[in-house]
Short mmCIF file of C-alpha atoms and ligand atoms in Angstrom, two decimals:
data_model
loop_
_atom_site.label_atom_id
_atom_site.label_comp_id
_atom_site.label_asym_id
_atom_site.label_seq_id
_atom_site.Cartn_x
_atom_site.Cartn_y
_atom_site.Cartn_z
CA MET D 1 19.57 -11.06 2.90
CA LEU D 2 17.81 -14.14 2.91
CA TYR D 3 13.98 -13.89 4.01
CA HIS D 4 11.99 -16.69 5.49
CA SER D 5 8.74 -17.83 6.19
CA THR D 6 6.88 -16.56 9.29
CA ARG D 7 4.87 -19.60 9.51
CA ASN D 8 8.66 -21.94 9.44
CA LYS D 9 11.93 -20.34 9.95
CA ASN D 10 13.18 -22.44 8.82
CA LEU D 11 12.58 -21.84 4.76
CA SER D 12 14.84 -19.40 3.70
CA VAL D 13 14.65 -18.01 -0.20
CA THR D 14 16.24 -15.09 -1.81
CA GLY D 15 14.75 -11.03 -2.59
CA ALA D 16 14.30 -12.93 -5.61
CA GLU D 17 13.08 -15.80 -4.86
CA ALA D 18 10.06 -14.11 -1.98
CA ILE D 19 9.12 -11.67 -5.08
CA ALA D 20 8.71 -14.09 -7.29
CA GLN D 21 6.50 -16.19 -5.37
CA GLY D 22 4.20 -13.82 -2.26
CA ILE D 23 4.01 -15.77 -0.29
CA ALA D 24 5.01 -18.81 0.68
CA ALA D 25 3.93 -22.27 -0.10
CA ASP D 26 2.89 -22.69 4.52
CA GLY D 27 0.56 -19.73 3.45
CA GLY D 28 3.40 -17.10 5.56
CA LEU D 29 4.24 -14.39 4.90
CA PHE D 30 7.96 -13.06 2.97
CA VAL D 31 10.30 -12.17 6.29
CA PRO D 32 13.56 -10.30 6.64
CA GLU D 33 16.62 -12.66 8.74
CA SER D 34 17.97 -9.26 9.97
CA ILE D 35 16.71 -5.60 9.39
CA PRO D 36 20.12 -3.93 8.10
CA GLU D 37 20.81 -0.79 10.91
CA LEU D 38 21.84 2.57 9.67
CA THR D 39 24.23 5.04 11.00
CA ALA D 40 24.06 8.83 11.22
CA ALA D 41 27.51 8.46 8.72
CA ASP D 42 24.48 6.49 6.52
CA PHE D 43 21.58 8.98 6.87
CA ASP D 44 24.11 12.24 6.06
CA ALA D 45 25.36 10.22 3.18
CA LEU D 46 21.35 10.26 1.79
CA LYS D 47 21.05 13.68 1.16
CA GLY D 48 21.36 15.50 -1.74
CA LEU D 49 20.11 12.63 -3.78
CA SER D 50 17.35 12.41 -5.78
CA TYR D 51 14.72 9.83 -4.69
CA ALA D 52 15.70 7.44 -6.45
CA GLU D 53 18.96 6.97 -6.06
CA ARG D 54 18.03 6.53 -2.49
CA ALA D 55 16.29 4.38 -2.84
CA ALA D 56 18.27 1.55 -4.82
CA ARG D 57 20.85 2.79 -1.52
CA LEU D 58 18.84 1.38 0.26
CA PHE D 59 17.14 -1.59 -1.17
CA SER D 60 21.11 -3.02 -2.18
CA LEU D 61 20.12 -3.61 2.07
CA TYR D 62 17.25 -5.51 1.78
CA LEU D 63 17.78 -7.37 -2.30
CA THR D 64 21.44 -8.37 -1.39
CA ASP D 65 20.45 -10.73 -4.80
CA PHE D 66 20.30 -7.74 -6.81
CA THR D 67 23.65 -5.71 -8.47
CA GLY D 68 23.01 -2.25 -8.85
CA GLU D 69 22.77 -1.83 -12.17
CA GLU D 70 19.97 -3.07 -11.61
CA LEU D 71 18.03 -1.78 -8.43
CA ARG D 72 19.18 1.43 -10.40
CA GLU D 73 17.67 0.91 -13.79
CA CYS D 74 14.31 -0.52 -11.80
CA THR D 75 14.15 2.64 -9.56
CA HIS D 76 14.66 4.64 -12.76
CA HIS D 77 11.92 2.94 -14.41
CA ALA D 78 9.88 3.97 -11.26
CA TYR D 79 11.32 7.17 -10.38
CA GLU D 80 13.02 9.23 -13.14
CA SER D 81 10.41 8.48 -16.14
CA GLY D 82 7.57 11.18 -16.43
CA SER D 83 5.76 9.20 -14.11
CA PHE D 84 5.06 11.14 -10.42
CA GLU D 85 4.29 14.73 -10.52
CA THR D 86 6.45 15.88 -8.71
CA PRO D 87 10.51 15.26 -8.70
CA ASN D 88 10.73 14.78 -5.38
CA VAL D 89 8.07 11.92 -5.53
CA GLN D 90 7.08 13.15 -2.22
CA GLU D 91 6.53 16.02 -0.13
CA ILE D 92 6.06 17.38 3.02
CA THR D 93 3.92 19.86 4.33
CA THR D 94 4.02 21.97 7.22
CA LEU D 95 0.06 22.40 8.17
CA ALA D 96 -0.15 25.78 11.24
CA ASP D 97 -0.11 23.86 14.45
CA GLY D 98 2.95 21.92 13.30
CA SER D 99 2.51 18.91 12.17
CA MET D 100 3.99 17.59 8.79
CA LEU D 101 2.34 15.87 6.05
CA LEU D 102 3.91 13.03 4.03
CA GLU D 103 2.51 13.60 0.68
CA LEU D 104 3.05 10.30 -1.07
CA TRP D 105 0.51 10.68 -3.62
CA HIS D 106 2.24 12.13 -6.32
CA GLY D 107 2.41 9.50 -8.40
CA PRO D 108 0.14 8.53 -11.83
CA THR D 109 -3.34 7.61 -9.75
CA CYS D 110 -3.28 9.78 -7.05
CA ALA D 111 -2.54 7.16 -4.45
CA PHE D 112 0.75 6.33 -2.45
CA LYS D 113 0.15 2.86 -3.60
CA ASP D 114 2.20 3.84 -6.81
CA MET D 115 4.79 4.36 -4.51
CA ALA D 116 5.06 0.69 -3.81
CA LEU D 117 3.25 -0.90 -8.73
CA GLN D 118 5.64 1.33 -9.97
CA ILE D 119 8.78 -0.18 -8.99
CA LEU D 120 6.84 -4.15 -7.77
CA PRO D 121 6.92 -4.82 -11.99
CA HIS D 122 10.16 -4.45 -12.41
CA PHE D 123 11.51 -6.62 -9.47
CA LEU D 124 9.36 -9.07 -10.45
CA THR D 125 10.22 -9.57 -14.18
CA ARG D 126 13.99 -8.63 -12.67
CA SER D 127 12.93 -11.36 -10.13
CA ILE D 128 11.77 -13.88 -12.34
CA LYS D 129 15.02 -14.14 -14.47
CA LYS D 130 16.93 -14.72 -11.89
CA THR D 131 14.57 -17.93 -10.34
CA GLY D 132 16.22 -19.72 -13.72
CA ILE D 133 12.94 -19.54 -15.63
CA ASP D 134 12.77 -16.76 -18.44
CA ARG D 135 9.04 -16.34 -18.84
CA GLU D 136 5.94 -14.25 -19.78
CA VAL D 137 3.95 -13.55 -16.32
CA VAL D 138 0.27 -12.28 -16.24
CA ILE D 139 -0.86 -10.68 -13.52
CA LEU D 140 -4.52 -11.26 -12.05
CA THR D 141 -5.52 -9.46 -10.13
CA ALA D 142 -8.75 -8.32 -7.83
CA THR D 143 -9.57 -4.46 -7.01
CA SER D 144 -11.83 -3.10 -5.08
CA GLY D 145 -10.44 0.23 -6.36
CA ASP D 146 -7.30 1.99 -5.57
CA THR D 147 -4.96 -1.31 -5.92
CA GLY D 148 -6.06 -2.72 -9.62
CA LYS D 149 -5.33 0.54 -11.44
CA ALA D 150 -2.17 1.32 -9.58
CA ALA D 151 -1.47 -1.88 -10.57
CA LEU D 152 -2.46 -1.26 -13.99
CA ALA D 153 -0.26 2.20 -14.43
CA GLY D 154 2.71 0.09 -13.45
CA PHE D 155 2.97 -2.78 -15.14
CA GLN D 156 1.67 -0.59 -18.49
CA ASP D 157 3.48 -1.17 -21.03
CA VAL D 158 6.75 -3.13 -18.64
CA PRO D 159 8.20 -5.34 -21.49
CA GLY D 160 7.83 -9.79 -20.02
CA THR D 161 4.08 -9.19 -18.29
CA ARG D 162 1.13 -8.62 -19.27
CA ILE D 163 -2.15 -7.46 -16.48
CA MET D 164 -5.66 -8.70 -16.00
CA VAL D 165 -8.05 -6.79 -13.85
CA PHE D 166 -11.23 -7.77 -12.93
CA TYR D 167 -13.55 -5.35 -11.19
CA PRO D 168 -16.95 -5.62 -9.66
CA GLU D 169 -19.65 -4.26 -11.97
CA ASP D 170 -21.95 -2.41 -9.44
CA GLY D 171 -18.71 -2.20 -6.39
CA VAL D 172 -16.30 0.20 -7.47
CA SER D 173 -17.10 4.14 -7.67
CA SER D 174 -17.12 5.53 -10.42
CA MET D 175 -13.65 7.84 -10.58
CA GLN D 176 -12.21 4.12 -10.74
CA LYS D 177 -14.28 2.72 -13.41
CA ARG D 178 -13.40 5.18 -15.56
CA GLN D 179 -10.21 5.11 -14.49
CA MET D 180 -9.76 1.28 -14.95
CA GLN D 181 -11.93 1.15 -18.74
CA THR D 182 -9.76 3.96 -19.80
CA GLN D 183 -6.11 2.20 -19.24
CA GLU D 184 -3.61 2.72 -22.13
CA GLY D 185 -0.91 0.02 -22.10
CA GLU D 186 -0.77 -3.03 -25.68
CA ASN D 187 -0.28 -5.49 -22.12
CA VAL D 188 -3.45 -4.44 -20.61
CA CYS D 189 -6.95 -5.77 -19.75
CA VAL D 190 -10.28 -4.89 -17.77
CA CYS D 191 -12.86 -6.66 -17.42
CA ALA D 192 -15.52 -6.24 -15.19
CA VAL D 193 -17.06 -8.90 -12.78
CA LYS D 194 -21.26 -9.17 -12.21
CA GLY D 195 -21.16 -9.35 -8.41
CA ASN D 196 -20.13 -8.03 -5.72
CA PHE D 197 -15.62 -7.38 -5.23
CA ASP D 198 -15.75 -11.58 -3.11
CA ASP D 199 -17.32 -12.96 -6.42
CA CYS D 200 -13.68 -11.32 -8.20
CA GLN D 201 -12.14 -13.00 -5.91
CA ASN D 202 -13.30 -16.09 -6.18
CA GLY D 203 -12.80 -16.44 -9.50
CA VAL D 204 -9.47 -15.32 -9.36
CA LYS D 205 -8.64 -17.10 -6.86
CA ALA D 206 -10.01 -20.30 -8.43
CA ILE D 207 -8.33 -19.46 -12.36
CA PHE D 208 -4.91 -19.18 -10.28
CA THR D 209 -5.07 -22.73 -9.05
CA ASP D 210 -6.35 -24.52 -11.49
CA PRO D 211 -3.42 -26.70 -12.46
CA ASP D 212 -4.84 -26.76 -16.52
CA MET D 213 -5.06 -22.85 -16.68
CA GLN D 214 -1.34 -23.33 -15.57
CA LYS D 215 -0.72 -26.21 -17.59
CA ALA D 216 -2.06 -24.33 -20.39
CA LEU D 217 0.00 -21.01 -19.75
CA ALA D 218 3.10 -23.11 -19.05
CA ASP D 219 2.94 -24.30 -22.52
CA HIS D 220 2.57 -20.91 -24.31
CA GLY D 221 5.43 -19.84 -21.98
CA MET D 222 3.72 -17.79 -19.27
CA GLN D 223 3.46 -17.97 -15.17
CA PHE D 224 0.90 -16.31 -13.33
CA SER D 225 1.82 -14.32 -10.55
CA SER D 226 -0.10 -11.22 -7.79
CA ALA D 227 0.83 -8.06 -7.36
CA ASN D 228 -1.07 -8.91 -4.01
CA SER D 229 -0.06 -6.05 -1.00
CA ILE D 230 1.41 -9.10 0.99
CA ASN D 231 4.26 -9.59 -1.68
CA TRP D 232 8.12 -8.12 0.11
CA GLY D 233 8.30 -6.16 -2.89
CA ARG D 234 5.49 -4.13 -1.40
CA LEU D 235 7.15 -3.50 1.48
CA VAL D 236 10.00 -2.50 0.73
CA PRO D 237 9.86 0.91 -0.65
CA GLN D 238 7.59 1.51 1.62
CA ILE D 239 10.45 1.73 3.65
CA VAL D 240 12.39 3.68 1.61
CA TYR D 241 10.07 6.74 1.24
CA TYR D 242 10.07 7.03 5.36
CA VAL D 243 13.92 6.18 5.13
CA SER D 244 13.60 9.04 2.93
CA ALA D 245 12.01 11.37 5.34
CA TYR D 246 13.57 11.43 6.88
CA VAL D 247 16.78 12.93 5.25
CA THR D 248 14.52 16.00 3.85
CA MET D 249 13.67 16.45 7.38
CA LEU D 250 17.10 16.67 9.10
CA GLU D 251 18.08 18.93 4.44
CA LYS D 252 15.42 20.96 5.37
CA GLY D 253 16.18 21.70 8.89
CA LEU D 254 12.13 20.27 10.22
CA LEU D 255 14.35 18.36 12.66
CA GLU D 256 17.50 17.78 14.10
CA ASN D 257 19.77 15.71 13.43
CA GLY D 258 18.64 12.58 15.45
CA GLN D 259 15.82 14.36 16.33
CA ARG D 260 13.21 11.57 17.61
CA PHE D 261 9.53 12.85 15.99
CA ALA D 262 5.86 10.80 16.19
CA LEU D 263 4.44 9.18 13.22
CA THR D 264 1.02 8.68 12.33
CA VAL D 265 -0.12 6.06 10.36
CA PRO D 266 -4.07 5.77 8.26
CA THR D 267 -3.21 1.90 7.56
CA GLY D 268 -6.17 -0.98 7.05
CA ASN D 269 -3.98 -3.88 6.03
CA PHE D 270 -1.25 -3.13 8.69
CA GLY D 271 0.96 -2.35 5.82
CA ASN D 272 1.73 0.84 5.29
CA ILE D 273 2.43 1.81 9.02
CA LEU D 274 4.44 -1.67 9.57
CA ALA D 275 6.82 -0.35 6.77
CA ALA D 276 7.14 2.30 8.83
CA TRP D 277 8.01 0.09 12.00
CA TYR D 278 10.72 -1.68 10.07
CA ALA D 279 12.37 2.00 9.55
CA LYS D 280 12.11 2.00 12.66
CA GLN D 281 14.09 -0.45 13.37
CA MET D 282 16.82 0.63 10.42
CA GLY D 283 17.34 3.85 12.78
CA VAL D 284 14.80 6.05 12.23
CA PRO D 285 14.31 8.59 15.60
CA ILE D 286 10.75 7.28 15.64
CA ARG D 287 9.46 8.13 19.05
CA HIS D 288 6.18 6.30 18.31
CA LEU D 289 3.37 5.06 16.44
CA VAL D 290 0.44 6.18 15.49
CA CYS D 291 -1.80 3.31 13.98
CA ALA D 292 -4.69 5.20 12.54
CA SER D 293 -8.38 3.40 11.80
CA ASN D 294 -11.76 3.87 10.44
CA ILE D 295 -14.49 2.69 12.13
CA ASN D 296 -13.38 -0.36 11.13
CA LYS D 297 -11.72 -0.53 13.63
CA VAL D 298 -10.20 -4.17 14.23
CA LEU D 299 -6.52 -3.02 14.60
CA THR D 300 -7.57 -0.33 16.88
CA ASP D 301 -9.28 -3.09 19.54
CA PHE D 302 -6.10 -5.44 18.96
CA ILE D 303 -3.64 -2.77 20.45
CA ASP D 304 -6.00 -1.66 23.43
CA THR D 305 -6.71 -5.52 25.12
CA GLY D 306 -4.26 -8.01 22.69
CA VAL D 307 -7.25 -9.32 21.33
CA TYR D 308 -7.51 -10.29 17.20
CA ASP D 309 -11.25 -10.79 16.44
CA ARG D 310 -11.85 -10.28 13.33
CA ARG D 311 -15.60 -11.57 14.01
CA ARG D 312 -17.74 -8.87 13.13
CA ASP D 313 -20.26 -6.01 11.20
CA PHE D 314 -17.99 -4.59 8.12
CA HIS D 315 -18.69 -0.90 7.59
CA ALA D 316 -18.92 1.18 4.69
CA THR D 317 -17.03 4.47 5.23
CA VAL D 318 -15.68 7.60 2.80
CA SER D 319 -11.68 5.81 3.21
CA PRO D 320 -12.64 3.14 1.76
CA SER D 321 -9.46 2.27 1.18
CA MET D 322 -9.25 0.96 5.19
CA ASP D 323 -12.66 -0.74 4.71
CA ILE D 324 -10.60 -3.73 5.75
CA LEU D 325 -11.05 -6.59 9.09
CA ILE D 326 -8.35 -8.73 8.07
CA SER D 327 -4.63 -7.22 8.49
CA SER D 328 -2.55 -9.73 7.21
CA ASN D 329 0.74 -7.66 7.91
CA LEU D 330 0.20 -7.49 11.36
CA GLU D 331 1.36 -11.72 10.53
CA ARG D 332 4.82 -9.78 9.95
CA LEU D 333 4.90 -8.27 13.44
CA LEU D 334 4.17 -10.16 15.50
CA TYR D 335 6.80 -12.24 13.82
CA HIS D 336 9.50 -10.14 14.89
CA MET D 337 8.48 -9.45 18.01
CA THR D 338 7.71 -12.37 18.56
CA GLY D 339 11.68 -12.61 18.71
CA GLU D 340 11.40 -14.64 15.82
CA ASP D 341 8.31 -17.63 16.89
CA ASP D 342 6.94 -19.59 13.91
CA ALA D 343 4.88 -22.01 15.77
CA GLN D 344 3.17 -19.47 17.99
CA ILE D 345 2.53 -17.23 14.42
CA ARG D 346 1.66 -20.24 12.57
CA ALA D 347 -0.79 -21.33 16.14
CA TRP D 348 -2.08 -17.12 15.88
CA PHE D 349 -3.13 -17.47 12.37
CA THR D 350 -4.33 -20.98 12.03
CA ALA D 351 -6.77 -20.09 14.94
CA LEU D 352 -7.71 -17.05 12.85
CA LYS D 353 -8.86 -18.48 10.03
CA GLU D 354 -10.83 -21.07 11.83
CA ASN D 355 -11.39 -19.64 14.70
CA GLY D 356 -12.31 -16.66 13.36
CA SER D 357 -9.44 -14.28 16.00
CA TYR D 358 -6.19 -15.31 18.52
CA GLN D 359 -5.12 -13.57 21.75
CA ILE D 360 -0.88 -12.56 22.87
CA PRO D 361 0.57 -12.91 25.79
CA VAL D 362 -0.30 -9.68 28.19
CA GLU D 363 3.50 -9.14 28.22
CA LEU D 364 3.73 -9.21 24.24
CA ARG D 365 0.67 -6.25 23.94
CA ASN D 366 2.70 -3.84 26.53
CA ARG D 367 5.40 -3.97 24.14
CA ILE D 368 3.34 -3.32 21.40
CA GLN D 369 2.14 -0.46 23.35
CA ALA D 370 4.64 0.90 23.82
CA GLU D 371 5.87 1.51 20.22
CA PHE D 372 2.06 1.83 19.03
CA SER D 373 -1.46 3.42 20.06
CA GLY D 374 -4.24 3.35 17.87
CA SER D 375 -7.70 5.59 17.38
CA PHE D 376 -10.23 5.61 15.23
CA TRP D 377 -12.85 7.98 13.64
CA ASN D 378 -15.99 7.48 12.01
CA ASP D 379 -16.91 9.49 8.91
CA GLU D 380 -18.65 12.50 10.96
CA ALA D 381 -14.83 13.43 12.78
CA THR D 382 -13.12 12.65 8.97
CA LYS D 383 -15.35 14.92 7.55
CA ALA D 384 -15.40 18.01 10.36
CA MET D 385 -11.38 17.54 10.06
CA ILE D 386 -11.12 18.28 6.36
CA GLY D 387 -13.00 21.11 6.46
CA ARG D 388 -11.09 22.38 9.93
CA VAL D 389 -8.18 21.59 7.86
CA PHE D 390 -9.17 23.16 5.99
CA ALA D 391 -10.15 26.96 7.31
CA GLU D 392 -7.19 27.26 8.86
CA ASN D 393 -4.40 25.93 6.44
CA GLY D 394 -5.78 26.30 2.46
CA TYR D 395 -4.96 22.89 2.81
CA LEU D 396 -7.30 20.15 0.93
CA SER D 397 -6.88 16.46 2.39
CA ASP D 398 -8.58 13.46 2.00
CA THR D 399 -10.47 11.27 4.05
CA HIS D 400 -8.28 8.59 5.23
CA THR D 401 -5.37 11.39 5.51
CA ALA D 402 -7.91 13.19 7.68
CA VAL D 403 -8.15 9.85 9.62
CA GLY D 404 -5.11 10.14 10.49
CA ILE D 405 -4.93 13.70 10.76
CA CYS D 406 -8.11 12.71 13.77
CA ALA D 407 -5.56 10.23 15.46
CA ALA D 408 -2.24 12.13 15.55
CA ARG D 409 -3.96 15.70 16.65
CA ASP D 410 -5.54 12.76 19.64
CA TYR D 411 -2.22 11.93 20.24
CA THR D 412 -0.35 15.22 20.60
CA ALA D 413 -3.07 16.95 22.94
CA ASN D 414 -2.84 13.53 25.28
CA ALA D 415 0.88 12.56 25.09
CA PRO D 416 3.21 12.13 28.18
CA GLU D 417 6.72 14.65 25.77
CA GLN D 418 6.16 16.26 22.99
CA SER D 419 7.72 15.93 19.32
CA PRO D 420 6.79 17.08 15.77
CA MET D 421 4.03 14.48 14.60
CA LEU D 422 4.48 13.47 10.79
CA ILE D 423 1.52 12.13 9.82
CA ALA D 424 1.13 10.00 6.10
CA SER D 425 -1.02 11.63 4.01
CA THR D 426 -1.63 9.28 1.98
CA ALA D 427 -3.74 9.37 -1.05
CA ASN D 428 -4.18 13.45 -3.49
CA PRO D 429 -8.29 14.26 -1.84
CA TYR D 430 -9.21 14.91 -5.73
CA LYS D 431 -9.40 11.09 -5.60
CA PHE D 432 -12.15 11.03 -3.23
CA GLY D 433 -13.92 14.37 -4.12
CA ALA D 434 -17.82 13.91 -3.07
CA ALA D 435 -16.97 13.62 0.78
CA VAL D 436 -14.34 15.99 0.69
CA LEU D 437 -16.44 18.80 -1.61
CA GLU D 438 -18.87 17.58 0.82
CA ALA D 439 -16.71 18.36 4.29
CA ILE D 440 -15.81 21.73 3.11
CA GLY D 441 -19.00 22.96 2.33
CA GLY D 442 -19.70 22.60 -0.80
CA ASP D 443 -22.88 21.24 -3.39
CA THR D 444 -22.14 17.55 -4.14
CA ASN D 445 -25.14 17.36 -6.23
CA ALA D 446 -23.73 17.14 -9.61
CA ASP D 447 -21.41 14.25 -11.68
CA GLU D 448 -17.73 12.86 -10.44
CA TYR D 449 -16.39 15.79 -13.16
CA GLU D 450 -18.03 18.66 -12.28
CA ILE D 451 -17.48 18.44 -8.68
CA LEU D 452 -12.92 18.03 -9.54
CA ASP D 453 -13.96 21.56 -10.72
CA ARG D 454 -16.47 22.31 -7.60
CA LEU D 455 -13.79 21.34 -5.53
CA GLN D 456 -11.01 23.74 -7.49
CA ALA D 457 -13.07 27.06 -6.74
CA LYS D 458 -13.55 26.38 -3.84
CA SER D 459 -9.72 25.07 -2.91
CA GLY D 460 -7.71 26.38 -5.97
CA MET D 461 -5.88 23.39 -5.36
CA GLN D 462 -5.54 22.10 -8.55
CA ILE D 463 -7.39 18.86 -10.42
CA PRO D 464 -4.39 16.81 -11.02
CA LYS D 465 -4.19 15.68 -15.06
CA ALA D 466 -4.24 12.39 -14.10
CA LEU D 467 -8.02 12.83 -13.36
CA ALA D 468 -8.61 16.22 -14.85
CA GLU D 469 -7.37 13.61 -18.73
CA LEU D 470 -10.23 10.76 -18.16
CA LYS D 471 -13.45 13.07 -18.87
CA THR D 472 -11.64 12.62 -23.12
CA LYS D 473 -9.98 9.40 -22.42
CA LYS D 474 -10.90 6.73 -24.77
CA VAL D 475 -13.16 4.07 -23.15
CA ARG D 476 -10.98 1.13 -23.92
CA PHE D 477 -12.82 -1.95 -21.91
CA SER D 478 -16.42 -2.71 -21.60
CA ASP D 479 -17.02 -6.32 -21.26
CA VAL D 480 -18.53 -7.87 -18.51
CA VAL D 481 -18.48 -11.08 -17.82
CA ALA D 482 -20.24 -14.01 -14.75
CA GLN D 483 -17.67 -15.22 -12.53
CA ASP D 484 -17.60 -18.79 -13.96
CA GLN D 485 -16.75 -16.88 -17.47
CA MET D 486 -14.03 -15.26 -16.08
CA PRO D 487 -11.62 -18.87 -16.73
CA ALA D 488 -12.55 -19.31 -20.41
CA PHE D 489 -12.08 -15.01 -21.39
CA VAL D 490 -9.01 -14.92 -19.71
CA LYS D 491 -7.80 -17.86 -21.65
CA GLU D 492 -9.62 -16.02 -25.00
CA LYS D 493 -7.32 -12.68 -24.20
CA LEU D 494 -4.55 -14.03 -23.78
CA GLY D 495 -4.80 -15.89 -26.94
CA ILE D 496 -4.01 -19.48 -25.86
CA ALA D 497 -8.27 -20.14 -26.29
C1 PLP V 1 -4.61 1.20 -0.14
C2 PLP V 1 -4.73 2.78 1.34
C3 PLP V 1 -4.61 2.87 2.89
C4 PLP V 1 -4.03 1.74 3.51
O1 PLP V 1 -3.06 0.93 3.72
P1 PLP V 1 -2.56 -0.21 4.34
O2 PLP V 1 -1.68 -1.46 3.26
O3 PLP V 1 -3.58 -0.57 4.46
O4 PLP V 1 -2.19 0.11 5.42
C5 PLP V 1 -4.63 4.10 2.49
N1 PLP V 1 -5.69 4.97 2.16
C6 PLP V 1 -5.42 5.24 0.75
C7 PLP V 1 -5.78 5.96 -0.06
C8 PLP V 1 -5.14 3.99 -0.14
O5 PLP V 1 -5.59 3.50 -1.07
#
């Protein structure tokens, strides 16, 4: 299997090269030259296997330059080394209205990003070796919260890697700050930056692209890499969990062989829902994809009108991991759905960069609407849904998942045909405890740990170990630097000053 750039299909690289490079030199995203298809017998063959075993088999269809043994090593490290709270890795819960929740947050940082970031470091170190370079990988990440922690947990003590995470001093929640400051591992480093997320991001970009810095690293046998969400190595593990979820639904008798179901995904960057679309192309019988957004509704507008327009106000919401105005992974969908028209993709994404918008033809918009619909929900609707789901089921859903449940119920109420509904559940409710506690009528006038306790007392749901532990963990990282001090900080911590 080779990979092309969405902006130049004459560019061909192997899976290892796509993962090692992250993004194509022309600014495009790597896409597989074809999408493997699974037969009913292939799905049958996945029954009864562990998650790690299923994942290794599915990865072998996309990462053909890895041996079966290498892939099995990767999935073993990621999914069988005790970092997930449940041996199944993912769980499916059925609500009273018959809809099903695909819980993707049983990993070490309590959000679905663990599903990919627990395995990416293993793909990355092997990919870099395969491309003929044998250097230590230095991951540099700017984060507004969830990604940084998931990346730290994924790279913690992975041989051949180091990771440095920068976050805005006053731009993350106190729980998120705690999660990062207490991170364990010999190869990790965390630092706050005076400024906002953009300052962090700009500082990291400047270090990445500084030739002197690159040379200094190379002289010491190191090279920079990124754990960015557009890396194919993060998307392919997400395809796996949708395929695996279908097999599990068959095993549990929640679906019959080949029975079609609707799937709702709360998304911002279009990554998680694009993975579901790939799973559909592979043969998972998904009737319809529902794209759920908060009031940063750029995707809802795009699906409805065919116009993508990021020139709009940014809103901070109770579902902050979907507060996104540039949905990078849409580029991959458009590449596939235009019949791999790389020149057209180049034109649209140049327009997005230069003018802030692009418009697709009506014919393409109609085809997208045949597969996807979108809706958006404000904070009041989100919190009301958390309250309703709790009242009906005694089940706590996080704010992002609740946006998905709103969209799923709205879709089902108006759908032309009834079919089972699966909803991607993206975070443990304790991760966004204050909003969740408020939604079920609790008093939120308390610190972050008291909020966890109150939520547990009210719901009976166990506080996840990873969050409960934070209270007693030692703060290991309390450095704060200005943006212009970041390069010196990086050199000092890498011991190459
Ligand atoms: C990152 C994140 C999302 C959005 O994921 P996309 O990659 O934008 O699809 C949704 N929910 C939670 C909890 C997240 O951390």
